[in-house]
Short mmCIF file of C-alpha atoms in Angstrom, two decimals:
data_model
loop_
_atom_site.label_atom_id
_atom_site.label_comp_id
_atom_site.label_asym_id
_atom_site.label_seq_id
_atom_site.Cartn_x
_atom_site.Cartn_y
_atom_site.Cartn_z
CA MET A 1 5.90 -1.11 55.72
CA MET A 2 7.38 -1.96 52.32
CA ASN A 3 6.39 0.17 49.33
CA LYS A 4 4.48 -1.58 46.58
CA ILE A 5 6.63 -2.50 43.58
CA LEU A 6 5.08 -0.84 40.54
CA ARG A 7 4.27 -3.08 37.60
CA CYS A 8 5.68 -1.33 34.56
CA ALA A 9 4.91 -1.75 30.85
CA ILE A 10 7.43 -0.48 28.31
CA TYR A 11 5.99 0.98 25.10
CA ILE A 12 8.25 1.71 22.10
CA ARG A 13 7.34 3.02 18.67
CA VAL A 14 9.16 4.10 15.54
CA SER A 15 7.76 5.24 12.19
CA THR A 16 9.23 4.10 8.89
CA GLU A 17 11.08 7.32 8.06
CA GLU A 18 12.58 7.43 11.58
CA GLN A 19 14.02 3.91 11.65
CA HIS A 20 17.60 5.01 11.02
CA LEU A 21 17.70 8.21 13.10
CA ASN A 22 19.95 8.17 16.19
CA GLY A 23 18.16 7.42 19.42
CA LEU A 24 14.84 6.52 17.80
CA SER A 25 15.43 2.91 16.81
CA LEU A 26 13.49 0.25 18.67
CA PRO A 27 16.59 -1.32 20.30
CA ALA A 28 17.79 2.10 21.51
CA GLN A 29 14.40 2.94 23.06
CA LYS A 30 14.10 -0.51 24.63
CA LYS A 31 17.58 -0.30 26.20
CA ALA A 32 17.03 3.19 27.68
CA LEU A 33 13.58 2.33 29.10
CA THR A 34 14.76 -0.99 30.58
CA GLU A 35 17.69 0.68 32.35
CA PHE A 36 15.40 3.41 33.73
CA ALA A 37 12.92 0.84 35.09
CA LYS A 38 15.64 -1.16 36.82
CA ARG A 39 17.21 1.95 38.39
CA ASN A 40 13.86 2.90 39.89
CA GLY A 41 12.95 -0.59 41.09
CA TYR A 42 10.01 -1.13 38.71
CA SER A 43 8.88 -4.63 37.76
CA ILE A 44 8.75 -4.91 33.96
CA VAL A 45 5.65 -6.92 33.01
CA GLY A 46 6.00 -6.64 29.23
CA TYR A 47 7.31 -4.87 26.14
CA TYR A 48 4.85 -3.44 23.59
CA ALA A 49 6.17 -2.22 20.25
CA ASP A 50 4.78 -0.64 17.08
CA GLU A 51 7.37 -0.70 14.30
CA GLY A 52 6.95 1.36 11.15
CA ILE A 53 3.74 3.00 12.44
CA SER A 54 3.26 6.77 12.64
CA ALA A 55 1.80 8.16 15.88
CA ARG A 56 -0.68 10.08 13.70
CA LYS A 57 -2.14 6.83 12.40
CA PRO A 58 -5.52 5.82 13.90
CA MET A 59 -5.23 3.56 16.93
CA ARG A 60 -6.55 0.52 15.05
CA TYR A 61 -3.24 0.35 13.14
CA ARG A 62 -1.13 0.33 16.34
CA LYS A 63 -1.35 -3.33 17.35
CA GLY A 64 1.19 -2.97 20.15
CA LEU A 65 -0.76 -0.11 21.72
CA LEU A 66 -4.05 -2.05 21.49
CA ARG A 67 -2.46 -5.05 23.19
CA LEU A 68 -1.10 -2.74 25.88
CA LEU A 69 -4.54 -1.24 26.58
CA GLU A 70 -6.10 -4.70 26.84
CA ASP A 71 -3.58 -5.59 29.57
CA VAL A 72 -4.35 -2.28 31.32
CA LYS A 73 -8.05 -3.22 31.35
CA ARG A 74 -7.15 -6.59 32.89
CA GLY A 75 -5.40 -4.80 35.75
CA LYS A 76 -1.92 -6.09 34.91
CA ILE A 77 -0.18 -2.69 34.66
CA ASP A 78 0.33 0.20 37.10
CA MET A 79 2.37 2.51 34.87
CA ILE A 80 3.60 2.85 31.28
CA LEU A 81 7.09 4.04 30.36
CA VAL A 82 7.86 5.80 27.06
CA THR A 83 10.93 7.78 26.02
CA LYS A 84 9.16 10.94 24.82
CA LEU A 85 5.63 12.25 24.33
CA ASP A 86 5.90 11.97 20.54
CA ARG A 87 6.69 8.23 20.93
CA TRP A 88 3.41 7.93 22.83
CA PHE A 89 1.01 10.10 20.76
CA ARG A 90 0.86 12.87 18.19
CA ASN A 91 -2.88 12.56 17.79
CA ILE A 92 -4.93 14.52 20.36
CA LYS A 93 -8.16 12.58 19.80
CA ASP A 94 -6.61 9.14 20.34
CA TYR A 95 -4.57 10.42 23.30
CA ASN A 96 -7.73 11.55 25.10
CA ILE A 97 -9.44 8.21 24.42
CA THR A 98 -6.42 6.36 25.82
CA GLU A 99 -6.18 8.66 28.84
CA GLU A 100 -9.78 7.86 29.79
CA ILE A 101 -8.97 4.13 29.72
CA LEU A 102 -5.85 4.62 31.86
CA GLN A 103 -7.65 6.76 34.44
CA ALA A 104 -10.52 4.28 34.69
CA HIS A 105 -8.02 1.52 35.58
CA HIS A 106 -5.75 3.64 37.81
CA CYS A 107 -2.81 3.48 35.42
CA TYR A 108 -0.57 6.39 34.44
CA TRP A 109 2.25 6.99 31.95
CA LYS A 110 5.67 8.61 32.26
CA THR A 111 8.33 9.85 29.82
CA ILE A 112 11.97 9.33 30.81
CA TYR A 113 13.44 12.19 28.74
CA GLU A 114 10.69 14.77 29.41
CA ASN A 115 8.76 15.93 32.46
CA TYR A 116 4.98 15.63 32.09
CA ASP A 117 2.38 15.34 34.85
CA SER A 118 -0.98 13.97 33.68
CA SER A 119 -2.46 13.97 37.19
CA THR A 120 -3.25 17.72 37.34
CA ALA A 121 -5.34 20.08 35.21
CA ASN A 122 -2.30 22.23 34.41
CA GLY A 123 -0.31 19.15 33.48
CA GLN A 124 -3.07 17.97 31.11
CA MET A 125 -3.21 21.45 29.55
CA VAL A 126 0.55 21.39 28.88
CA ILE A 127 0.27 17.89 27.37
CA ASN A 128 -2.54 18.96 25.03
CA ILE A 129 -0.57 22.02 23.92
CA MET A 130 2.50 19.89 23.15
CA LEU A 131 0.36 17.32 21.36
CA SER A 132 -1.07 20.11 19.18
CA VAL A 133 2.46 21.28 18.36
CA ASN A 134 3.61 17.70 17.61
CA GLN A 135 0.53 17.04 15.48
CA ALA A 136 1.10 20.19 13.41
CA GLU A 137 4.80 19.34 13.02
CA CYS A 138 3.91 15.80 11.94
CA ASP A 139 1.46 17.14 9.35
CA ARG A 140 4.09 19.50 7.96
CA THR A 141 6.60 16.65 7.81
CA SER A 142 4.08 14.48 5.97
CA GLU A 143 3.47 17.27 3.48
CA ARG A 144 7.21 17.67 2.90
CA ILE A 145 7.67 13.92 2.45
CA LYS A 146 4.73 13.78 0.03
CA ALA A 147 6.18 16.69 -1.95
CA VAL A 148 9.57 14.95 -2.15
CA LEU A 149 7.98 11.67 -3.25
CA ASP A 150 5.82 13.44 -5.84
CA TYR A 151 8.91 15.15 -7.24
CA LYS A 152 10.88 11.88 -7.37
CA ARG A 153 7.95 10.19 -9.07
CA SER A 154 7.69 13.02 -11.61
CA ILE A 155 11.34 12.54 -12.69
CA GLY A 156 11.07 8.74 -12.76
CA GLU A 157 12.92 7.91 -9.55
CA VAL A 158 11.94 4.95 -7.38
CA THR A 159 9.91 6.10 -4.37
CA SER A 160 9.88 2.86 -2.39
CA GLY A 161 12.66 1.02 -0.60
CA ARG A 162 11.12 -2.28 -1.55
CA CYS A 163 12.31 -4.51 -4.36
CA ALA A 164 11.21 -3.69 -7.89
CA CYS A 165 8.18 -5.51 -9.24
CA TYR A 166 8.74 -8.62 -11.34
CA GLY A 167 10.20 -7.74 -14.73
CA TYR A 168 12.09 -4.69 -13.51
CA LYS A 169 15.29 -3.94 -11.60
CA ILE A 170 16.54 -0.76 -9.96
CA VAL A 171 19.51 0.93 -11.65
CA ASP A 172 20.64 4.40 -10.51
CA ASN A 173 17.42 4.70 -8.49
CA ARG A 174 15.27 4.13 -11.59
CA LEU A 175 13.27 1.16 -12.86
CA VAL A 176 14.63 -0.54 -15.97
CA LYS A 177 13.53 -3.76 -17.61
CA ASP A 178 15.09 -6.95 -16.31
CA GLU A 179 16.37 -8.63 -19.50
CA SER A 180 16.55 -12.03 -17.81
CA VAL A 181 12.74 -12.27 -17.51
CA SER A 182 11.52 -9.81 -20.15
CA PRO A 183 10.82 -12.59 -22.71
CA ILE A 184 8.56 -14.37 -20.20
CA ILE A 185 6.51 -11.21 -19.63
CA ASP A 186 6.25 -10.50 -23.37
CA ASP A 187 5.13 -14.10 -23.89
CA ALA A 188 2.49 -13.74 -21.13
CA TYR A 189 1.00 -10.64 -22.75
CA ALA A 190 1.03 -12.26 -26.21
CA HIS A 191 -0.83 -15.31 -24.88
CA TYR A 192 -3.36 -13.17 -23.03
CA LEU A 193 -4.14 -11.25 -26.22
CA SER A 194 -5.04 -14.57 -27.86
CA CYS A 195 -7.53 -15.63 -25.17
CA TYR A 196 -8.14 -12.72 -22.75
CA SER A 197 -7.99 -15.17 -19.86
CA ILE A 198 -5.61 -14.63 -16.93
CA ARG A 199 -6.17 -18.18 -15.69
CA SER A 200 -5.23 -19.58 -19.10
CA THR A 201 -2.17 -17.31 -19.22
CA ILE A 202 -0.99 -18.46 -15.79
CA ALA A 203 -1.30 -22.13 -16.82
CA TYR A 204 0.46 -21.47 -20.13
CA ILE A 205 3.44 -19.67 -18.55
CA GLN A 206 3.89 -22.20 -15.74
CA ASN A 207 3.71 -25.17 -18.13
CA LYS A 208 6.12 -23.59 -20.60
CA TYR A 209 8.75 -22.22 -18.22
CA GLY A 210 8.50 -24.64 -15.30
CA ASP A 211 10.79 -23.64 -12.43
CA LYS A 212 11.70 -20.39 -14.19
CA ALA A 213 8.07 -19.29 -14.31
CA PRO A 214 6.95 -16.51 -11.94
CA SER A 215 4.33 -17.23 -9.28
CA CYS A 216 0.61 -17.02 -9.99
CA ASN A 217 0.39 -13.72 -8.10
CA LYS A 218 3.21 -12.17 -10.13
CA ILE A 219 1.55 -13.16 -13.40
CA ASP A 220 -1.80 -11.84 -12.16
CA ARG A 221 -0.21 -8.46 -11.30
CA LEU A 222 1.00 -8.09 -14.89
CA PHE A 223 -2.59 -7.17 -15.74
CA LYS A 224 -3.35 -5.03 -12.67
CA ASN A 225 -0.20 -3.00 -11.93
CA GLU A 226 0.02 0.24 -13.93
CA THR A 227 3.83 0.15 -13.69
CA TYR A 228 3.88 -2.32 -16.60
CA ALA A 229 2.31 0.44 -18.72
CA GLY A 230 5.14 2.79 -17.65
CA LYS A 231 2.85 4.77 -15.34
CA ASP A 232 3.06 5.75 -11.66
CA LYS A 233 0.18 7.94 -10.51
CA ASP A 234 0.37 11.17 -12.58
CA ASN A 235 3.67 10.36 -14.32
CA LEU A 236 2.76 8.67 -17.60
CA HIS A 237 6.43 8.12 -18.48
CA TYR A 238 7.69 6.73 -15.18
CA CYS A 239 9.60 3.80 -16.69
CA GLU A 240 9.96 1.77 -19.91
CA PRO A 241 6.61 0.03 -20.46
CA TYR A 242 5.83 -3.54 -21.49
CA ILE A 243 2.37 -2.55 -22.75
CA SER A 244 0.66 0.70 -23.74
CA LEU A 245 -1.65 2.61 -21.41
CA GLN A 246 -4.53 1.84 -23.75
CA GLN A 247 -3.81 -1.89 -23.52
CA PHE A 248 -3.56 -1.74 -19.73
CA GLU A 249 -6.90 0.04 -19.44
CA LYS A 250 -8.46 -2.50 -21.77
CA PHE A 251 -7.05 -5.42 -19.75
CA ARG A 252 -8.37 -3.83 -16.56
CA GLN A 253 -11.87 -3.46 -17.97
CA ILE A 254 -11.93 -7.01 -19.34
CA SER A 255 -10.77 -8.56 -16.08
CA VAL A 256 -13.40 -6.82 -13.93
CA SER A 257 -15.54 -9.96 -14.03
CA LYS A 258 -14.11 -13.48 -13.97
CA VAL A 259 -15.86 -16.27 -15.80
CA ARG A 260 -15.53 -19.96 -15.02
CA SER A 261 -17.15 -22.77 -16.93
CA GLY A 262 -15.70 -25.84 -15.23
CA ASN A 263 -14.72 -28.63 -17.59
CA TYR A 264 -17.03 -27.43 -20.38
CA ASP A 265 -16.28 -25.10 -23.24
CA PRO A 266 -16.50 -21.47 -22.08
CA TYR A 267 -19.80 -19.61 -22.35
CA ILE A 268 -19.20 -17.06 -25.08
CA PHE A 269 -21.21 -14.17 -23.59
CA SER A 270 -20.80 -14.68 -19.84
CA SER A 271 -20.18 -11.41 -17.95
CA LEU A 272 -21.23 -9.35 -20.99
CA ILE A 273 -25.02 -9.47 -20.62
CA LYS A 274 -26.41 -7.09 -17.99
CA CYS A 275 -29.62 -7.85 -16.11
CA PRO A 276 -32.10 -4.95 -16.57
CA TRP A 277 -33.75 -5.72 -13.22
CA CYS A 278 -30.75 -5.76 -10.86
CA GLY A 279 -27.72 -4.81 -13.00
CA ASN A 280 -25.82 -8.06 -12.32
CA ASN A 281 -24.12 -10.15 -14.99
CA TYR A 282 -25.83 -13.02 -16.76
CA THR A 283 -24.12 -16.41 -16.52
CA GLY A 284 -24.33 -19.40 -18.84
CA TYR A 285 -25.86 -22.79 -18.16
CA ARG A 286 -26.63 -25.96 -20.11
CA LYS A 287 -30.20 -27.03 -20.79
CA LYS A 288 -30.82 -30.65 -21.77
CA GLN A 289 -33.81 -31.63 -23.89
CA LYS A 290 -35.03 -35.08 -24.89
CA LEU A 291 -35.63 -35.66 -28.61
CA LYS A 292 -38.40 -37.76 -30.16
CA ASN A 293 -35.87 -40.26 -31.47
CA GLY A 294 -34.63 -40.91 -27.93
CA GLY A 295 -31.57 -38.75 -28.27
CA GLU A 296 -30.64 -35.71 -26.23
CA SER A 297 -29.96 -32.12 -27.26
CA ILE A 298 -28.05 -29.58 -25.19
CA TYR A 299 -28.80 -25.86 -25.43
CA ILE A 300 -26.55 -23.12 -24.09
CA LYS A 301 -28.64 -20.47 -22.32
CA TYR A 302 -28.02 -17.42 -20.11
CA ARG A 303 -29.79 -16.07 -17.03
CA CYS A 304 -29.12 -13.61 -14.19
CA ALA A 305 -26.87 -15.01 -11.48
CA ASN A 306 -29.33 -13.70 -8.85
CA LYS A 307 -32.36 -15.30 -10.47
CA PHE A 308 -33.27 -17.54 -7.55
CA ASN A 309 -32.70 -14.92 -4.85
CA ARG A 310 -34.25 -11.76 -6.21
CA HIS A 311 -36.39 -11.99 -9.31
CA SER A 312 -37.43 -13.88 -12.39
CA CYS A 313 -35.60 -12.89 -15.55
CA ALA A 314 -35.34 -13.46 -19.25
CA HIS A 315 -33.44 -16.55 -20.44
CA LEU A 316 -31.51 -16.09 -23.66
CA THR A 317 -30.21 -18.79 -25.98
CA GLU A 318 -26.57 -18.46 -27.03
CA HIS A 319 -27.03 -18.92 -30.76
CA ILE A 320 -29.73 -16.19 -30.80
CA ILE A 321 -27.40 -13.74 -29.02
CA GLU A 322 -24.60 -14.63 -31.43
CA GLU A 323 -26.84 -14.12 -34.45
CA TYR A 324 -27.98 -10.73 -33.14
CA MET A 325 -24.43 -9.53 -32.59
CA LEU A 326 -23.18 -10.71 -35.99
CA THR A 327 -26.11 -8.95 -37.66
CA HIS A 328 -26.01 -5.63 -35.82
CA VAL A 329 -22.37 -4.86 -34.91
CA SER A 330 -21.15 -3.39 -38.21
CA PHE A 331 -24.21 -1.19 -38.70
CA ARG A 332 -24.11 0.02 -35.09
CA LEU A 333 -20.38 0.85 -35.33
CA ASP A 334 -20.85 2.87 -38.54
CA GLN A 335 -23.79 4.72 -36.97
CA GLU A 336 -21.89 5.50 -33.76
CA ILE A 337 -18.84 6.83 -35.60
CA THR A 338 -21.04 9.02 -37.81
CA ASP A 339 -22.84 10.44 -34.75
CA ILE A 340 -19.54 11.19 -32.99
CA GLN A 341 -18.11 12.95 -36.02
CA PHE A 342 -21.27 15.08 -36.26
CA LYS A 343 -21.22 15.97 -32.53
CA ASN A 344 -17.52 16.77 -32.60
CA GLN A 345 -18.02 19.12 -35.53
CA ASN A 346 -20.90 20.84 -33.75
CA ARG A 347 -18.78 21.28 -30.63
CA LYS A 348 -15.93 22.67 -32.71
CA ASN A 349 -18.32 25.22 -34.23
CA HIS A 350 -19.64 26.14 -30.78
CA GLN A 351 -17.85 29.43 -30.14
CA ILE A 352 -18.43 29.76 -26.38
CA ASN A 353 -15.23 29.97 -24.37
CA PRO A 354 -16.15 28.88 -20.81
CA GLU A 355 -13.08 30.51 -19.25
CA SER A 356 -13.84 33.90 -20.76
CA VAL A 357 -17.47 33.62 -19.61
CA ARG A 358 -16.36 32.93 -16.01
CA LYS A 359 -13.96 35.91 -16.09
CA GLU A 360 -16.75 38.15 -17.36
CA MET A 361 -18.97 36.96 -14.49
CA GLU A 362 -16.21 37.82 -12.00
CA ARG A 363 -15.80 41.27 -13.57
CA LEU A 364 -19.55 41.81 -13.32
CA ASN A 365 -19.46 40.89 -9.61
CA ILE A 366 -16.69 43.43 -8.94
CA LEU A 367 -18.54 46.21 -10.77
CA PHE A 368 -21.71 45.50 -8.80
CA GLN A 369 -19.84 45.41 -5.47
CA LYS A 370 -18.27 48.80 -6.25
CA GLY A 371 -21.71 50.24 -7.07
CA ARG A 372 -20.86 51.06 -10.68
CA ILE A 373 -23.85 49.17 -12.14
CA THR A 374 -27.46 48.87 -11.02
CA GLU A 375 -28.92 45.70 -9.55
CA ASP A 376 -31.30 45.26 -12.53
CA TYR A 377 -28.44 45.51 -15.02
CA TYR A 378 -26.34 43.11 -12.93
CA ASP A 379 -29.14 40.50 -12.80
CA GLU A 380 -29.83 40.79 -16.52
CA GLN A 381 -26.19 40.40 -17.62
CA TYR A 382 -25.38 37.71 -15.08
CA ASN A 383 -28.33 35.58 -16.23
CA VAL A 384 -27.16 35.87 -19.85
CA LEU A 385 -23.65 34.72 -18.94
CA GLU A 386 -24.93 31.92 -16.72
CA THR A 387 -27.16 30.64 -19.55
CA ARG A 388 -24.17 30.55 -21.93
CA LEU A 389 -22.12 28.58 -19.43
CA ILE A 390 -24.90 26.05 -18.86
CA GLU A 391 -25.31 25.60 -22.62
CA TYR A 392 -21.61 24.88 -22.99
CA GLU A 393 -21.46 22.42 -20.09
CA GLN A 394 -24.51 20.56 -21.38
CA HIS A 395 -23.00 20.20 -24.84
CA GLU A 396 -21.83 16.70 -25.74
CA LYS A 397 -18.33 15.76 -24.64
CA TYR A 398 -15.70 15.53 -27.37
CA VAL A 399 -14.81 11.92 -28.19
CA PRO A 400 -11.69 11.23 -30.30
CA ILE A 401 -12.23 8.90 -33.25
CA ASP A 402 -8.93 7.23 -32.30
CA ALA A 403 -10.85 5.63 -29.44
CA TYR A 404 -12.54 3.48 -32.10
CA ARG A 405 -9.37 2.71 -34.05
CA ASP A 406 -9.07 -0.91 -32.89
CA LEU A 407 -12.79 -1.53 -33.37
CA ILE A 408 -12.73 -0.22 -36.93
CA LYS A 409 -9.81 -2.53 -37.70
CA THR A 410 -11.48 -5.56 -36.06
CA PHE A 411 -14.88 -5.15 -37.74
CA SER A 412 -13.56 -4.60 -41.27
CA GLY A 413 -13.64 -6.81 -44.35
CA ASP A 414 -15.30 -10.21 -44.07
CA TRP A 415 -14.84 -10.40 -40.29
CA GLN A 416 -18.00 -12.53 -39.78
CA ALA A 417 -16.57 -15.39 -41.84
CA LEU A 418 -13.32 -15.29 -39.89
CA TYR A 419 -15.23 -15.20 -36.61
CA LEU A 420 -17.22 -18.33 -37.45
CA GLN A 421 -13.96 -20.27 -37.81
CA LEU A 422 -13.00 -19.61 -34.18
CA ASP A 423 -13.50 -22.08 -31.33
CA LYS A 424 -15.57 -21.04 -28.32
CA ALA A 425 -12.64 -19.86 -26.23
CA HIS A 426 -11.51 -17.48 -28.96
CA LYS A 427 -15.07 -16.36 -29.68
CA GLN A 428 -15.38 -15.40 -26.02
CA ALA A 429 -12.07 -13.52 -26.20
CA PHE A 430 -13.26 -11.76 -29.37
CA TRP A 431 -16.40 -10.35 -27.75
CA LYS A 432 -14.75 -9.50 -24.44
CA SER A 433 -12.14 -7.46 -26.29
CA THR A 434 -14.70 -5.46 -28.30
CA ILE A 435 -17.98 -5.25 -26.33
CA ARG A 436 -18.41 -3.65 -22.90
CA ASP A 437 -21.93 -4.96 -22.24
CA ILE A 438 -25.15 -6.20 -23.85
CA GLN A 439 -28.55 -4.85 -22.75
CA ILE A 440 -31.94 -6.54 -22.48
CA ASP A 441 -35.32 -4.83 -22.80
CA LYS A 442 -37.46 -5.29 -19.67
CA GLU A 443 -40.71 -5.39 -21.62
CA THR A 444 -39.83 -7.71 -24.51
CA HIS A 445 -37.10 -9.74 -22.72
CA ARG A 446 -35.01 -9.44 -25.88
CA ILE A 447 -31.64 -7.85 -26.66
CA CYS A 448 -32.12 -4.14 -27.24
CA GLY A 449 -28.55 -2.92 -27.67
CA PHE A 450 -24.91 -3.05 -26.62
CA ASN A 451 -21.95 -0.78 -25.88
CA PHE A 452 -18.54 -1.00 -27.53
CA LEU A 453 -15.39 -1.32 -25.45
CA THR A 454 -13.46 1.82 -26.38
CA ILE A 455 -10.29 3.25 -24.86
CA LEU A 456 -10.56 7.03 -24.65
CA GLU A 457 -7.30 8.93 -24.97
#
């Protein structure tokens, strides 16, 4: 009677950092496994590969492995060949899940460079021990790699093998500005500062530079990638910046909500008004009204975008909002700056040093543990120190006046007269660059306040 020819699946995997190590490349694994299968008379039913994926990654990221398991469930595979255990798994949890699937469908796996037997209790125990060792080793390797990358990042070295982002090039393993496209980027930022609209900036750059213009995605990333502010994670001086960190943070806050007004002039206060009932942004709409003389008048009004789905809300007319802001901004700014100066002075005069209080509490704990003070004395002194610490932590946070520097400059002199000369697009840009949000009172359905857009150092 002829022996059954085993249907064999070949699984190969390599993680990114291992791609160039001898014997671990995908072609090398594939060649060795194919030769082994042919020598032993196995029928190869398919190759399953995961390239650039760590064995410690959750199974959902290993597409080749998932495809392999689906074929196991369909009864297409009798055995799986891998080169070593660490090519198969380094994650105990996912290994056990996979092993249950294989056992349920009478499929087993085999390494060609190591001797493991998953069919016995002792064999499973050995496998789990080795997986624990591999998992710990993998974690230590990840920690070492992270430490190396953090160090490189701290000294300004490039940490990725990919190409530099648009506007930069890699020289001596560091990012430097690409002079061939720097003027385009500077022009993009200058245009954005005139309108605070990414869509308008994209159209402007593409119309002006034609074939030399970067793609829409590259222009969009100018306002979302912190590299352009010279920052990479904790390193604030990673490379030469195109914009300041304060500008980048401001751009990020402004672009949180996107406003579209079709073919009409933009709605000046869209995305700035916050609904007091649900917290969503108000959006603008046009209200037509017939006049007695047969003519037609159009009013610009605002309402919550979720009006029809969740609740009724206040409707605000644009010219009333504009009048409120023009009337209240200067007074509110002066009042806020005065309050901050007063609070900062009070905090400066507050003599509690939180670190010294915590050290005193630790010293008190040690004395009590050694029996050198009574319980009553310990409770009394500890409560005093705890009260001081709470008082300090509840004290108002220090806010630098420099955070209001741009606002003070903008709302100085006869700024209202200059504002009234702007068209709607620039009026919208003006408010989006200075105001974070506008609030409405639930009871009166009228504007009750607003918050300035400040950049804290």
